């Protein structure tokens, strides 16, 4: 009986992560970055909006905080223009430093734009 409860709890946890939706979560180091999300948004707006980016590629960084796509389905690329729209959604959601916005619905397994603290900004 307890085994069933553990399995159900584990499955519920996975589903909750997949359905997290737009959020302002990130590394514990995000708090030290200040209101960097606005800077990142403006930097993206100054890029060629048609430039494609692949999974994990840094689009732009400010301090140690970078914007990048992750969990992209194979063969899908997204552009700086796509990134700008998702960072704007994070700003509209009230995020100031870090966060993620799913690309398709609330399932991050379909890809997401993430702004997060990184050890090696590029």
Tab-separated table of C-alpha atoms in Angstrom:
chain	number	residue	atom	x	y	z
A	1	UNK	CA	0.000	0.000	0.000
A	2	UNK	CA	2.772	2.469	0.894
A	3	UNK	CA	4.625	1.531	-2.286
A	4	UNK	CA	1.629	2.714	-4.353
A	5	UNK	CA	1.534	6.019	-2.484
A	6	UNK	CA	5.255	6.580	-3.119
A	7	UNK	CA	4.873	5.889	-6.842
A	8	UNK	CA	1.856	8.203	-7.112
A	9	UNK	CA	3.739	10.955	-5.249
A	10	UNK	CA	6.762	10.571	-7.542
A	11	UNK	CA	4.608	10.735	-10.672
A	12	UNK	CA	2.781	13.790	-9.329
A	13	UNK	CA	6.110	15.524	-8.676
A	14	UNK	CA	7.293	14.938	-12.241
A	15	UNK	CA	4.008	16.241	-13.635
A	16	UNK	CA	4.223	19.331	-11.422
A	17	UNK	CA	7.711	20.134	-12.738
A	18	UNK	CA	6.542	19.683	-16.326
A	19	UNK	CA	3.563	21.963	-15.706
A	20	UNK	CA	5.447	24.625	-13.738
A	21	UNK	CA	4.739	27.156	-16.472
A	22	UNK	CA	6.198	30.633	-16.511
A	23	UNK	CA	8.144	31.283	-13.322
A	24	UNK	CA	10.839	33.439	-11.728
A	25	UNK	CA	12.872	30.544	-10.373
A	26	UNK	CA	16.593	30.151	-10.838
A	27	UNK	CA	19.893	29.719	-9.055
A	28	UNK	CA	20.233	31.019	-5.515
A	29	UNK	CA	22.799	33.422	-7.033
A	30	UNK	CA	20.055	35.225	-8.984
A	31	UNK	CA	19.251	37.454	-6.016
A	32	UNK	CA	22.722	39.025	-6.206
A	33	UNK	CA	22.267	40.010	-9.864
A	34	UNK	CA	19.826	42.872	-9.295
A	35	UNK	CA	17.301	43.868	-11.973
A	36	UNK	CA	19.355	42.263	-14.749
A	37	UNK	CA	16.369	40.940	-16.721
A	38	UNK	CA	15.591	44.374	-18.193
A	39	UNK	CA	19.206	44.681	-19.366
A	40	UNK	CA	19.049	41.239	-20.977
A	41	UNK	CA	15.771	42.133	-22.689
A	42	UNK	CA	17.253	45.335	-24.144
A	43	UNK	CA	20.370	43.477	-25.305
A	44	UNK	CA	18.218	40.902	-27.120
A	45	UNK	CA	16.226	43.685	-28.804
A	46	UNK	CA	19.520	45.036	-30.190
A	47	UNK	CA	20.402	41.688	-31.817
A	48	UNK	CA	19.444	40.638	-35.338
A	49	UNK	CA	15.998	39.211	-34.525
A	50	UNK	CA	16.348	36.441	-37.128
A	51	UNK	CA	19.484	34.855	-35.659
A	52	UNK	CA	18.719	31.218	-34.764
A	53	UNK	CA	19.917	29.708	-31.486
A	54	UNK	CA	20.352	26.060	-30.551
A	55	UNK	CA	19.714	24.297	-27.272
A	56	UNK	CA	21.866	25.732	-24.470
A	57	UNK	CA	23.528	28.452	-26.564
A	58	UNK	CA	23.809	31.735	-24.677
A	59	UNK	CA	21.826	34.424	-26.481
A	60	UNK	CA	23.148	37.254	-24.338
A	61	UNK	CA	24.487	37.723	-20.821
A	62	UNK	CA	24.690	40.481	-18.245
A	63	UNK	CA	26.953	39.930	-15.267
A	64	UNK	CA	26.699	36.156	-14.706
A	65	UNK	CA	23.094	35.902	-15.876
A	66	UNK	CA	22.418	34.549	-19.363
A	67	UNK	CA	19.378	33.918	-21.542
A	68	UNK	CA	19.226	30.612	-23.428
A	69	UNK	CA	16.805	28.071	-24.820
A	70	UNK	CA	16.816	24.587	-23.315
A	71	UNK	CA	15.041	21.266	-23.786
A	72	UNK	CA	14.405	22.152	-27.433
A	73	UNK	CA	12.883	19.357	-29.497
A	74	UNK	CA	15.374	17.965	-32.021
A	75	UNK	CA	15.598	20.030	-35.217
A	76	UNK	CA	13.811	23.033	-33.698
A	77	UNK	CA	15.596	26.362	-33.586
A	78	UNK	CA	14.339	29.577	-32.115
A	79	UNK	CA	15.460	33.110	-32.885
A	80	UNK	CA	16.440	36.222	-30.983
A	81	UNK	CA	12.966	37.520	-31.829
A	82	UNK	CA	11.438	34.489	-30.111
A	83	UNK	CA	13.722	35.049	-27.120
A	84	UNK	CA	12.673	38.701	-26.842
A	85	UNK	CA	9.019	37.694	-26.628
A	86	UNK	CA	9.683	35.169	-23.881
A	87	UNK	CA	11.893	37.532	-21.853
A	88	UNK	CA	9.133	40.156	-22.150
A	89	UNK	CA	6.732	37.545	-20.754
A	90	UNK	CA	9.082	37.028	-17.789
A	91	UNK	CA	9.177	40.785	-17.170
A	92	UNK	CA	5.381	40.988	-17.425
A	93	UNK	CA	5.182	38.103	-14.936
A	94	UNK	CA	7.165	40.186	-12.419
A	95	UNK	CA	10.568	38.519	-12.750
A	96	UNK	CA	13.595	40.755	-12.258
A	97	UNK	CA	16.641	38.488	-12.558
A	98	UNK	CA	15.937	34.860	-13.436
A	99	UNK	CA	13.100	32.716	-14.713
A	100	UNK	CA	11.790	30.363	-17.381
A	101	UNK	CA	8.985	30.566	-19.911
A	102	UNK	CA	7.820	27.374	-21.676
A	103	UNK	CA	7.796	27.647	-25.463
A	104	UNK	CA	4.639	25.617	-25.983
A	105	UNK	CA	2.000	25.508	-23.276
A	106	UNK	CA	3.125	24.739	-19.734
A	107	UNK	CA	5.271	21.675	-20.480
A	108	UNK	CA	8.967	22.520	-20.175
A	109	UNK	CA	9.753	19.238	-21.931
A	110	UNK	CA	8.624	21.000	-25.134
A	111	UNK	CA	11.367	23.593	-24.621
A	112	UNK	CA	11.727	26.786	-22.649
A	113	UNK	CA	13.523	30.098	-22.652
A	114	UNK	CA	15.528	30.337	-19.445
A	115	UNK	CA	17.351	33.257	-17.869
A	116	UNK	CA	19.629	32.030	-15.110
A	117	UNK	CA	22.931	32.568	-13.330
A	118	UNK	CA	25.805	30.691	-14.982
A	119	UNK	CA	29.429	30.109	-14.024
A	120	UNK	CA	30.835	30.971	-17.459
A	121	UNK	CA	28.856	33.690	-19.259
A	122	UNK	CA	29.673	34.105	-22.929
